[in-house]
Amino acid sequence: MEKKLTCIVCPLGCELVVTEKNGVVSVSGNTCPKGEAYAKNELTNPMRTVTSTVLCEDGGLVSVKTDTTIPKEKMQECMQIINSITAKLPISVGDIIIKDVFGSNIVATQNRSK
Amino acid sequence: MKDLVIIGGGPAGMSAAIAAYESGVRDILILERDAGLGGILQQCIHNGFGLHKFGEELTGPEYAWKYEKRVKELGIEHKLNTMVLDVTPDKVVTATNSEDGIFQIKAKAIILAMGCRERSKGALNIAGTRPAGIYSAGTAQKFVNTKGFLPGKNVVILGSGDIGLIMARRMTLEGAKVHAVCELMPYSGGLARNIEQCLNDFDIPLLLQHTVVEIHGKERLEGVTIAKVDANKKPICETMKYIPCDTLLLSVGLIPENELSKGANVDISSITNGAIVDQNRQTSCDGIFACGNVLHVHDLVDFVSGEAEIAGKAAADYINGRQKDKTNIVINADGKIRYTVPQKITEQKDVKVYFRVNDIYKNAKILVRDGDKVVLSKRKPRLAPGEMEYVTITAEQLKNAKTLDFCLEVQ
Ligand SMILES: Cc1cc2nc3c(=O)[nH]c(=O)nc-3n(C[C@H](O)[C@H](O)[C@H](O)COP(=O)(O)OP(=O)(O)OC[C@H]3O[C@@H](n4cnc5c(N)ncnc54)[C@H](O)[C@@H]3O)c2cc1C
Ligand code: SF4
């Protein structure tokens, strides 16, 4: 089996080729070791960072992200959770807005004063 | 009177201010027309910033915050909600805000860091009506990410620049359906990783060599007709297809915001639409520097910060009379290499020369010649218009050089 992937770990975007022979997975085309790890993960359990905004109590928005990656197929569900809450002010960069969403925390990426 | 006035408080303006401060200048003023520092990064809530500079992947607002924090720690003066109206060649800045009215400041040195704006031209030569629902991708980004307003539910995107790709994902996550991204060229201008994580992840088709040929709808957009184009970029009639949609996003490129620079009589390059600069990012006007997207459009903010540090440090040297100009080397680009920044070198020291190519090239050789002499030769496995590259020319290589011709040798 041979599969082509684009590494999304850094802006270089290396074109990776993953081959599987007798249960052994090998990766080529990567410029650094992160590419190999990415490719192996991508075949079995693709993970993504989600970034979005959360509504604040004053009607404004604060930008947020998952502080680690979450399973790719959970992205829409994660969005529903993010869109279901209203955050209290004030907020500083790094504050946890929602705990434990698919193994990750939703944290603020902006400051918002009251 | 100020030692240094910086126009624009985006990543370029902030980095330049910090670098100038660290090089000994204290009397600095940043003028920013928005209500906060950070520039365009405030609306770029996605991640992908700072890998080069900080070794970690940050979102736009987080990257901006690192610099804003530093600006505040150092106590660098900045005026927000302040619009600069004019800059003269003898370095008088005219600006306005509601508190001070219209005021003038004379500066010893000025750094231009006004960023860029989106091209909107792409929309003009499409047939049909001009109903509501047509936005530039950056405007849509501002609506969604700072106002929480989703412009529409059924979207077609024209142009595959990074902003368009990022918005395809963003609008999909917020519940819209993106039917297609049409790209006139046979390749995308966006990063490969963005095609993967913004389009492929959501099964959004990227239609290369396609364009929008007609816009339909009276008051609100009802749909667009798209078509494949031939090698001459002419639409092929048989391939026309109607897509119902309520939103059309245009992501057809950025151009430096140089109205002020023109007022200052700074020489502008017809290729980059930004100032022509030397290795210090000094323009043709003594003591006026430029950096960031106002100089040439960058795809990575890390490069913006790097460039701004050069400008900030050089402005400090200029203010303190430490600048030393000795040589005058002109850099020419052969066309395959579209442009270089800097375009001239005035000092014999190691210089990183940044450049962009005009097409996709595989296994090409970059040759830098001084007359018949090859100064530098470097092979690159892949070059693309969307990705900025650089080579370092050493002080030794610059010795006795008059001009440097940047050429691309393709097999
Ligand atoms: C939508 C989008 C997505 C991007 N995605 C990425 C990415 O994923 N990764 C990455 O590394 N880079 C990305 N970039 C690139 C990066 O954000 C930019 O290169 C960088 O922000 C440019 O910085 P700048 O300071 O030159 O310009 P800007 O951030 O545009 O700042 C210019 C500032 O000048 C101010 N200004 C302009 N005119 C005046 C005036 N007359 N008076 C007073 N103030 C004025 C503006 O208000 C603004 O704050 C992206 C850019 C965009 C637009
Ligand atoms: S393989 Fe390494 S260098 Fe290449 S895109 Fe992935 S992380 Fe970047």
Coordinates of C-alpha atoms and ligand atoms in Angstrom, one line a residue:
Chain A
M1 CA 0.0 0.0 0.0
E2 CA 1.3 3.5 -0.8
K3 CA -0.3 6.8 0.2
K4 CA 0.6 10.4 -0.5
L5 CA 0.1 13.0 2.2
T6 CA 0.9 16.7 2.7
C7 CA 2.6 17.3 6.1
I8 CA 0.7 20.1 7.9
V9 CA 3.1 20.4 10.9
C10 CA 5.0 23.4 9.6
P11 CA 4.6 25.8 6.6
L12 CA 7.1 23.9 4.5
G13 CA 4.3 21.4 3.7
C14 CA 6.5 18.4 2.7
E15 CA 4.9 15.9 0.4
L16 CA 5.1 12.6 2.2
V17 CA 4.8 9.1 0.8
V18 CA 3.7 6.4 3.2
T19 CA 4.3 2.8 2.3
E20 CA 3.2 -0.3 4.1
K21 CA 4.9 -3.6 3.5
N22 CA 4.2 -6.7 5.6
G23 CA 2.9 -4.5 8.4
V24 CA 5.9 -2.2 8.5
V25 CA 5.1 1.4 7.8
S26 CA 7.8 3.6 6.3
V27 CA 7.6 7.3 5.4
S28 CA 9.7 9.2 2.8
G29 CA 9.7 12.8 1.6
N30 CA 9.8 14.3 5.1
T31 CA 12.4 16.9 5.9
C32 CA 12.4 16.3 9.7
P33 CA 11.3 13.6 12.1
K34 CA 8.0 15.4 12.9
G35 CA 6.8 14.6 9.4
E36 CA 7.3 10.8 10.0
A37 CA 5.3 11.0 13.2
Y38 CA 2.6 13.0 11.5
A39 CA 2.2 10.5 8.7
K40 CA 2.0 7.5 10.9
N41 CA -0.6 9.2 13.1
E42 CA -2.5 10.5 10.2
L43 CA -3.2 6.9 8.9
T44 CA -4.5 5.6 12.2
N45 CA -5.7 8.5 14.2
P46 CA -5.7 11.9 12.5
M47 CA -5.6 14.8 15.0
R48 CA -6.2 18.6 14.5
T49 CA -6.1 21.8 16.4
V50 CA -9.3 23.7 16.4
T51 CA -9.4 27.6 16.6
S52 CA -12.6 29.6 16.9
T53 CA -14.2 32.3 18.9
V54 CA -16.4 32.2 22.1
L55 CA -19.1 34.7 22.9
C56 CA -18.4 36.9 25.9
E57 CA -20.9 38.1 28.4
D58 CA -20.8 41.7 27.0
G59 CA -21.7 40.4 23.5
G60 CA -18.1 40.6 22.2
L61 CA -15.9 37.7 21.1
V62 CA -12.7 36.2 22.4
S63 CA -10.6 34.0 20.2
V64 CA -9.8 30.5 21.5
K65 CA -8.0 27.3 20.6
T66 CA -7.7 23.7 21.7
D67 CA -4.5 23.6 23.7
T68 CA -3.6 20.2 22.2
T69 CA -4.9 18.5 19.1
I70 CA -8.2 16.6 19.1
P71 CA -9.4 13.7 16.9
K72 CA -10.2 15.1 13.5
E73 CA -13.7 13.6 13.3
K74 CA -14.6 15.4 16.6
M75 CA -14.0 18.9 15.1
Q76 CA -17.7 19.7 14.4
E77 CA -18.7 18.4 17.9
C78 CA -16.0 20.6 19.4
M79 CA -17.4 23.6 17.6
Q80 CA -20.9 22.9 18.9
I81 CA -19.5 22.9 22.5
I82 CA -17.5 26.1 21.8
N83 CA -20.7 27.8 20.4
S84 CA -22.9 26.7 23.3
I85 CA -21.3 28.8 26.0
T86 CA -20.8 32.4 27.1
A87 CA -17.6 33.4 28.8
K88 CA -17.2 35.6 31.8
L89 CA -14.9 38.6 31.7
P90 CA -12.1 39.6 32.1
I91 CA -10.1 37.1 30.1
S92 CA -6.3 36.8 29.7
V93 CA -4.3 34.9 27.1
G94 CA -4.0 31.3 28.2
D95 CA -7.1 31.3 30.5
I96 CA -9.0 28.0 30.3
I97 CA -12.5 28.7 28.9
I98 CA -13.8 25.2 28.8
K99 CA -12.2 22.2 30.5
D100 CA -11.6 18.8 28.9
V101 CA -13.1 18.8 25.4
F102 CA -12.0 15.5 23.8
G103 CA -8.9 15.5 25.9
S104 CA -8.0 19.1 25.3
N105 CA -8.8 22.4 27.0
I106 CA -10.3 25.4 25.2
V107 CA -8.0 28.3 26.0
A108 CA -8.2 32.0 25.3
T109 CA -5.8 33.4 22.7
Q110 CA -6.7 37.0 23.3
N111 CA -7.1 39.4 26.3
R112 CA -10.6 40.8 26.9
S113 CA -11.2 43.4 29.6
K114 CA -14.5 43.9 31.3
Chain B
M1 CA 10.2 66.5 17.6
K2 CA 10.6 62.7 18.0
D3 CA 13.6 60.6 17.3
L4 CA 11.6 57.8 15.7
V5 CA 8.0 57.7 14.5
I6 CA 6.6 54.3 13.4
I7 CA 3.5 54.3 11.3
G8 CA 1.4 51.1 11.9
G9 CA 1.3 49.0 15.1
G10 CA 1.1 45.6 13.5
P11 CA 3.8 42.9 14.0
A12 CA 6.1 44.9 11.7
G13 CA 5.7 48.2 13.6
M14 CA 6.0 46.6 17.0
S15 CA 9.1 44.5 16.2
A16 CA 10.8 47.6 14.7
A17 CA 10.0 49.6 17.8
I18 CA 11.4 46.9 20.1
A19 CA 14.6 46.5 18.0
A20 CA 15.1 50.3 17.9
Y21 CA 14.7 50.5 21.7
E22 CA 17.1 47.7 22.2
S23 CA 19.6 49.5 19.9
G24 CA 19.5 52.5 22.3
V25 CA 16.7 54.8 21.0
R26 CA 14.2 55.8 23.7
D27 CA 12.2 58.6 22.1
I28 CA 9.9 56.4 20.0
L29 CA 6.2 56.9 19.0
I30 CA 4.0 54.3 17.3
L31 CA 0.9 55.6 15.5
E32 CA -1.9 53.1 14.9
R33 CA -5.3 53.8 13.4
D34 CA -7.0 50.8 15.1
A35 CA -8.3 50.6 18.7
G36 CA -5.5 48.1 19.6
L37 CA -2.0 47.0 18.6
G38 CA -1.5 43.8 16.6
G39 CA -2.6 44.7 13.0
I40 CA -4.1 42.1 10.8
L41 CA -3.1 39.3 13.3
Q42 CA -6.0 40.2 15.6
Q43 CA -8.4 38.7 13.0
C44 CA -6.1 35.7 12.1
I45 CA -7.4 33.5 14.9
H46 CA -6.1 30.3 13.3
N47 CA -2.7 28.8 14.3
G48 CA 0.4 28.6 12.2
F49 CA 2.3 31.7 13.4
G50 CA 5.7 31.8 15.1
L51 CA 7.2 28.4 14.3
H52 CA 10.4 30.0 13.0
K53 CA 10.6 32.8 15.6
F54 CA 9.4 31.0 18.7
G55 CA 9.6 27.3 17.8
E56 CA 6.0 26.9 18.7
E57 CA 2.8 27.2 16.8
L58 CA 0.8 30.2 17.9
T59 CA -2.5 31.8 16.7
G60 CA -2.3 35.3 15.3
P61 CA -3.5 37.1 18.4
E62 CA -1.0 35.1 20.6
Y63 CA 1.8 36.1 18.3
A64 CA 0.8 39.7 18.4
W65 CA 0.4 39.6 22.2
K66 CA 4.1 38.5 22.7
Y67 CA 5.1 41.7 21.0
E68 CA 2.4 43.9 22.5
K69 CA 3.5 42.8 26.0
R70 CA 7.1 43.7 25.2
V71 CA 6.2 47.1 23.8
K72 CA 4.3 47.8 27.1
E73 CA 7.0 46.4 29.3
L74 CA 9.5 48.7 27.6
G75 CA 7.1 51.6 27.9
I76 CA 7.3 52.4 24.2
E77 CA 4.8 55.3 23.6
H78 CA 1.9 54.5 21.2
K79 CA -1.1 56.4 20.1
L80 CA -4.1 54.3 19.1
N81 CA -7.2 55.4 17.1
T82 CA -4.7 57.6 15.3
M83 CA -4.7 57.9 11.5
V84 CA -1.6 59.1 9.8
L85 CA -2.6 61.4 6.9
D86 CA 0.7 62.5 5.4
V87 CA 4.4 62.0 5.5
T88 CA 6.8 64.5 3.8
P89 CA 10.3 63.8 2.4
D90 CA 11.8 65.9 5.2
K91 CA 10.1 63.6 7.8
V92 CA 7.1 65.6 9.0
V93 CA 4.2 63.3 9.9
T94 CA 0.7 64.6 10.0
A95 CA -1.9 62.5 11.9
T96 CA -5.3 62.9 13.5
N97 CA -7.3 61.5 16.4
S98 CA -10.3 62.6 18.3
E99 CA -8.2 63.7 21.3
D100 CA -5.5 65.8 19.7
G101 CA -7.3 66.7 16.5
I102 CA -4.9 67.1 13.5
F103 CA -1.2 67.3 14.7
Q104 CA 2.2 67.3 13.2
I105 CA 5.4 65.7 14.4
K106 CA 8.9 66.1 13.0
A107 CA 11.0 62.9 13.2
K108 CA 14.6 62.2 12.9
A109 CA 13.7 58.8 11.3
I110 CA 10.4 57.2 10.2
I111 CA 9.6 53.6 9.8
L112 CA 6.7 52.8 7.4
A113 CA 4.8 49.7 8.6
M114 CA 1.3 50.1 7.3
G115 CA 0.8 46.6 6.1
C116 CA -1.2 45.8 3.0
R117 CA -4.8 45.7 1.7
E118 CA -6.7 43.2 -0.4
R119 CA -7.0 43.4 -4.1
S120 CA -10.6 43.8 -5.2
K121 CA -10.0 44.1 -8.9
G122 CA -10.8 40.5 -9.5
A123 CA -14.5 41.2 -9.1
L124 CA -14.6 44.0 -11.6
N125 CA -14.3 42.0 -14.8
I126 CA -16.8 39.4 -14.0
A127 CA -20.1 39.7 -16.0
G128 CA -23.5 40.0 -14.4
T129 CA -25.0 41.9 -11.5
R130 CA -23.4 43.3 -8.2
P131 CA -25.8 42.0 -5.6
A132 CA -25.0 41.9 -1.8
G133 CA -23.0 38.8 -0.7
I134 CA -19.7 39.5 -2.4
Y135 CA -16.8 40.1 0.0
S136 CA -13.1 40.0 0.0
A137 CA -11.9 37.0 2.1
G138 CA -10.2 39.3 4.6
T139 CA -13.4 41.3 5.2
A140 CA -15.3 38.1 5.7
Q141 CA -12.6 37.0 8.2
K142 CA -13.0 40.3 10.1
F143 CA -16.8 39.8 10.2
V144 CA -16.7 36.2 11.4
N145 CA -13.7 36.4 13.8
T146 CA -14.3 39.8 15.4
K147 CA -18.0 40.5 15.0
G148 CA -19.4 36.9 15.1
F149 CA -21.3 37.5 11.9
L150 CA -21.4 34.7 9.3
P151 CA -21.8 36.4 5.9
G152 CA -23.7 33.5 4.3
K153 CA -24.5 29.8 4.3
N154 CA -23.6 28.7 0.8
V155 CA -20.2 29.9 -0.3
V156 CA -18.0 29.9 -3.4
I157 CA -14.5 31.2 -3.1
L158 CA -12.6 32.8 -6.0
G159 CA -8.8 32.6 -5.6
S160 CA -6.9 30.1 -3.6
G161 CA -4.6 32.4 -1.6
D162 CA -4.1 31.5 2.1
I163 CA -6.8 33.8 3.3
G164 CA -9.4 32.2 1.0
L165 CA -8.3 28.7 2.2
I166 CA -8.4 29.7 5.9
M167 CA -11.9 31.2 5.4
A168 CA -13.1 28.0 3.6
R169 CA -12.3 26.1 6.8
R170 CA -13.5 28.8 9.2
M171 CA -16.9 29.2 7.5
T172 CA -17.4 25.4 7.3
L173 CA -16.7 25.0 11.0
E174 CA -19.3 27.7 11.6
G175 CA -21.9 25.8 9.7
A176 CA -21.7 27.1 6.1
K177 CA -21.2 24.9 3.1
V178 CA -18.3 25.9 0.8
H179 CA -19.1 24.5 -2.6
A180 CA -15.8 25.2 -4.4
V181 CA -12.6 27.2 -4.4
C182 CA -11.9 28.3 -8.0
E183 CA -8.3 29.1 -8.9
L184 CA -7.4 30.7 -12.3
M185 CA -3.8 29.4 -12.3
P186 CA -2.8 25.7 -12.6
Y187 CA -1.5 25.9 -9.1
S188 CA -2.6 27.4 -5.8
G189 CA -1.0 30.5 -4.4
G190 CA -1.6 29.1 -0.9
L191 CA 0.5 26.9 1.3
A192 CA 0.2 23.2 0.7
R193 CA -0.6 22.6 4.3
N194 CA -3.6 24.9 4.0
I195 CA -4.9 23.1 1.0
E196 CA -4.6 19.9 3.1
Q197 CA -6.1 21.1 6.4
C198 CA -8.5 23.7 5.2
L199 CA -9.9 22.1 2.0
N200 CA -9.2 18.3 2.0
D201 CA -10.1 17.9 5.6
F202 CA -13.6 19.1 4.7
D203 CA -13.9 17.6 1.2
I204 CA -14.0 21.1 -0.3
P205 CA -13.1 20.9 -4.0
L206 CA -10.2 23.0 -5.3
L207 CA -10.9 23.7 -9.0
L208 CA -7.6 24.7 -10.6
Q209 CA -7.8 26.6 -13.9
H210 CA -11.3 27.6 -13.1
T211 CA -12.9 31.0 -12.7
V212 CA -16.2 32.7 -12.0
V213 CA -17.6 34.0 -15.3
E214 CA -21.0 35.4 -14.2
I215 CA -22.6 36.6 -11.1
H216 CA -26.4 36.2 -10.6
G217 CA -29.0 37.7 -8.4
K218 CA -30.7 41.1 -8.0
E219 CA -30.4 42.3 -4.4
R220 CA -28.8 39.2 -2.8
L221 CA -26.4 36.9 -4.6
E222 CA -28.3 33.8 -5.9
G223 CA -25.5 32.0 -7.7
V224 CA -22.4 32.1 -9.9
T225 CA -21.5 30.5 -13.1
I226 CA -18.0 29.0 -13.1
A227 CA -16.0 27.6 -16.0
K228 CA -12.7 26.0 -16.8
V229 CA -10.1 28.2 -18.5
D230 CA -7.8 27.3 -21.4
A231 CA -4.0 27.9 -21.5
N232 CA -4.7 31.6 -22.3
K233 CA -7.0 31.9 -19.3
K234 CA -10.0 32.2 -21.5
P235 CA -13.2 30.4 -20.2
I236 CA -14.2 27.3 -22.1
C237 CA -17.9 27.6 -22.9
E238 CA -18.7 23.9 -22.7
T239 CA -17.5 23.7 -19.2
M240 CA -19.8 26.4 -17.7
K241 CA -21.6 25.3 -14.6
Y242 CA -24.1 27.1 -12.4
I243 CA -23.6 26.9 -8.6
P244 CA -26.3 28.4 -6.4
C245 CA -24.8 30.3 -3.5
D246 CA -25.5 33.4 -1.3
T247 CA -21.8 34.4 -0.7
L248 CA -18.8 34.9 -3.0
L249 CA -15.5 35.4 -1.4
L250 CA -12.6 36.9 -3.3
S251 CA -9.1 35.9 -2.3
V252 CA -7.2 37.4 -5.2
G253 CA -4.1 38.7 -3.5
L254 CA -2.7 41.5 -1.4
I255 CA -1.0 44.8 -2.3
P256 CA 1.1 47.0 -0.1
E257 CA -0.7 50.0 1.3
N258 CA 1.6 52.7 0.0
E259 CA -0.4 56.0 -0.3
L260 CA 1.7 57.6 2.4
S261 CA 5.0 56.4 1.0
K262 CA 4.1 58.0 -2.3
G263 CA 3.5 61.3 -0.5
A264 CA 6.9 61.0 1.0
N265 CA 8.4 60.7 -2.6
V266 CA 9.8 57.3 -1.8
D267 CA 10.7 55.3 -5.0
I268 CA 8.2 52.5 -5.4
S269 CA 9.0 49.2 -7.2
S270 CA 6.4 48.4 -9.9
I271 CA 6.8 44.7 -9.1
T272 CA 6.4 44.6 -5.4
N273 CA 4.3 47.8 -5.2
G274 CA 6.4 48.6 -2.1
A275 CA 9.4 50.8 -1.6
I276 CA 12.8 50.1 -3.2
V277 CA 15.1 49.6 -0.3
D278 CA 18.7 48.8 0.7
Q279 CA 19.9 46.0 3.1
N280 CA 18.9 48.2 6.0
R281 CA 15.3 48.6 4.6
Q282 CA 16.0 52.2 4.0
T283 CA 14.0 53.7 1.2
S284 CA 15.3 56.2 -1.5
C285 CA 14.4 58.9 1.1
D286 CA 17.1 59.4 3.7
G287 CA 16.0 58.3 7.2
I288 CA 12.7 56.8 6.0
F289 CA 12.6 53.0 6.4
A290 CA 9.9 50.4 5.4
C291 CA 9.2 46.8 6.6
G292 CA 6.5 44.2 6.7
N293 CA 3.7 43.9 4.3
V294 CA 4.0 47.6 3.2
L295 CA 7.3 46.7 1.7
H296 CA 6.4 43.4 0.0
V297 CA 3.7 40.9 0.8
H298 CA 4.9 38.2 3.2
D299 CA 3.1 34.9 3.8
L300 CA 4.9 34.3 7.1
V301 CA 4.7 36.8 10.0
D302 CA 8.1 35.4 11.3
F303 CA 9.8 36.9 8.2
V304 CA 7.9 40.2 8.9
S305 CA 9.3 40.4 12.4
G306 CA 12.8 39.6 11.2
E307 CA 12.6 42.3 8.5
A308 CA 11.3 44.8 11.0
E309 CA 14.1 44.1 13.4
I310 CA 16.6 45.0 10.6
A311 CA 14.7 48.2 9.9
G312 CA 14.4 49.1 13.6
K313 CA 18.1 48.6 14.3
A314 CA 19.1 50.5 11.1
A315 CA 16.8 53.4 12.1
A316 CA 18.6 53.5 15.5
D317 CA 22.0 53.5 13.7
Y318 CA 20.8 56.3 11.5
I319 CA 19.5 58.4 14.4
N320 CA 22.8 57.9 16.3
G321 CA 24.9 58.7 13.3
R322 CA 26.3 55.1 13.1
Q323 CA 25.2 54.3 9.6
K324 CA 28.0 53.6 7.2
D325 CA 27.4 53.6 3.5
K326 CA 30.3 52.7 1.4
T327 CA 29.3 50.7 -1.7
N328 CA 26.4 51.0 -4.1
I329 CA 25.5 47.6 -5.5
V330 CA 22.3 47.3 -7.6
I331 CA 20.5 44.0 -7.6
N332 CA 18.7 42.9 -10.7
A333 CA 16.2 40.0 -11.1
D334 CA 15.9 38.1 -14.3
G335 CA 12.1 37.9 -14.4
K336 CA 11.9 34.2 -13.4
I337 CA 13.1 35.6 -10.1
R338 CA 10.3 38.2 -9.9
Y339 CA 11.9 40.5 -7.4
T340 CA 14.4 40.7 -4.6
V341 CA 14.3 42.6 -1.3
P342 CA 16.6 44.4 -0.8
Q343 CA 17.0 45.8 -4.3
K344 CA 20.4 47.5 -3.5
I345 CA 23.2 47.0 -1.1
T346 CA 25.2 50.0 0.3
E347 CA 27.4 48.3 2.9
Q348 CA 29.9 45.5 2.6
K349 CA 28.5 43.0 5.1
D350 CA 26.7 39.7 5.0
V351 CA 23.2 40.3 3.5
K352 CA 20.2 38.0 3.3
V353 CA 18.5 38.6 0.0
Y354 CA 14.9 37.5 -0.1
F355 CA 13.1 36.7 -3.4
R356 CA 10.1 35.2 -5.1
V357 CA 9.8 33.3 -8.4
N358 CA 7.1 33.8 -11.0
D359 CA 6.2 30.1 -11.6
I360 CA 6.6 26.7 -10.1
Y361 CA 10.1 25.3 -10.7
K362 CA 11.6 21.9 -9.9
N363 CA 15.2 21.4 -9.3
A364 CA 16.3 24.8 -10.5
K365 CA 19.6 26.6 -9.8
I366 CA 19.8 30.1 -8.4
L367 CA 22.7 31.9 -9.9
V368 CA 24.0 35.3 -8.6
R369 CA 26.4 36.9 -11.1
D370 CA 28.5 40.0 -11.0
G371 CA 29.1 40.5 -14.7
D372 CA 30.6 37.2 -15.9
K373 CA 31.6 36.2 -12.4
V374 CA 29.4 33.7 -10.6
V375 CA 29.2 35.0 -7.0
L376 CA 26.9 32.3 -5.7
S377 CA 25.1 29.2 -7.0
K378 CA 22.5 27.3 -5.1
R379 CA 20.3 24.4 -6.1
K380 CA 16.6 24.3 -5.0
P381 CA 14.5 21.2 -5.3
R382 CA 11.3 23.2 -5.5
L383 CA 10.4 26.8 -5.9
A384 CA 6.9 28.3 -5.9
P385 CA 5.5 31.8 -6.3
G386 CA 3.7 31.5 -3.0
E387 CA 6.8 30.8 -1.0
M388 CA 9.5 33.4 -0.2
E389 CA 13.1 32.2 -0.4
Y390 CA 16.4 33.8 0.5
V391 CA 20.1 33.4 -0.1
T392 CA 22.9 34.9 2.0
I393 CA 25.6 36.9 0.2
T394 CA 28.7 37.3 2.3
A395 CA 30.7 40.4 2.8
E396 CA 33.5 38.6 1.0
Q397 CA 31.3 37.9 -2.1
L398 CA 30.3 41.6 -2.2
K399 CA 33.9 42.8 -2.5
N400 CA 34.4 44.8 -5.7
A401 CA 30.9 43.9 -6.9
K402 CA 29.0 46.5 -8.9
T403 CA 25.8 44.8 -9.8
L404 CA 24.3 41.5 -8.7
D405 CA 22.2 39.7 -11.3
F406 CA 19.8 37.1 -9.8
C407 CA 19.0 34.5 -12.4
L408 CA 17.2 31.1 -12.3
E409 CA 18.7 28.3 -14.4
V410 CA 16.0 25.8 -15.2
Q411 CA 16.7 22.4 -16.8
Ligands
LIG1 C1 -5.8 36.6 6.4 C2 -4.3 36.4 6.7 C3 -3.9 35.2 7.1 C4 -2.5 35.0 7.4 N1 -2.1 33.8 7.8 C5 -0.8 33.7 8.2 C6 -0.3 32.4 8.8 O1 -1.0 31.4 8.9 N2 1.0 32.3 9.2 C7 1.8 33.4 9.1 O2 3.0 33.3 9.6 N3 1.4 34.6 8.6 C8 0.1 34.7 8.1 N4 -0.3 35.9 7.5 C9 0.7 37.0 7.3 C10 1.0 37.9 8.5 O3 -0.2 38.1 9.3 C11 1.3 39.3 7.9 O4 2.4 39.1 7.0 C12 1.7 40.3 9.0 O5 0.6 40.5 9.9 C13 2.0 41.6 8.4 O6 2.4 42.5 9.4 P1 2.5 44.1 9.1 O7 2.8 44.7 10.4 O8 3.4 44.4 8.0 O9 1.0 44.5 8.7 P2 -0.4 44.6 9.4 O10 -0.6 43.5 10.4 O11 -1.4 44.7 8.4 O12 -0.3 45.9 10.3 C14 -0.3 47.2 9.7 C15 -0.9 48.2 10.7 O13 -0.8 49.5 10.2 C16 -1.9 50.2 10.5 N5 -2.0 51.3 9.6 C17 -2.1 51.3 8.2 N6 -2.2 52.5 7.7 C18 -2.2 53.4 8.7 C19 -2.2 54.8 8.8 N7 -2.4 55.6 7.7 N8 -2.2 55.3 10.0 C20 -2.0 54.6 11.2 N9 -2.0 53.2 11.1 C21 -2.0 52.6 9.9 C22 -3.0 49.2 10.4 O14 -4.2 49.6 11.1 C23 -2.4 47.9 11.0 O15 -2.6 47.8 12.3 C24 -1.6 36.1 7.2 C25 -2.1 37.4 6.7 C26 -3.4 37.5 6.5 C27 -3.9 38.9 6.0
SF4_2 S1 8.2 17.0 7.5 FE1 9.1 18.4 9.0 S2 9.8 20.1 7.7 FE2 8.4 18.9 6.4 S3 6.4 19.9 6.7 FE3 6.5 18.3 8.2 S4 7.3 19.3 10.0 FE4 7.7 20.7 8.3

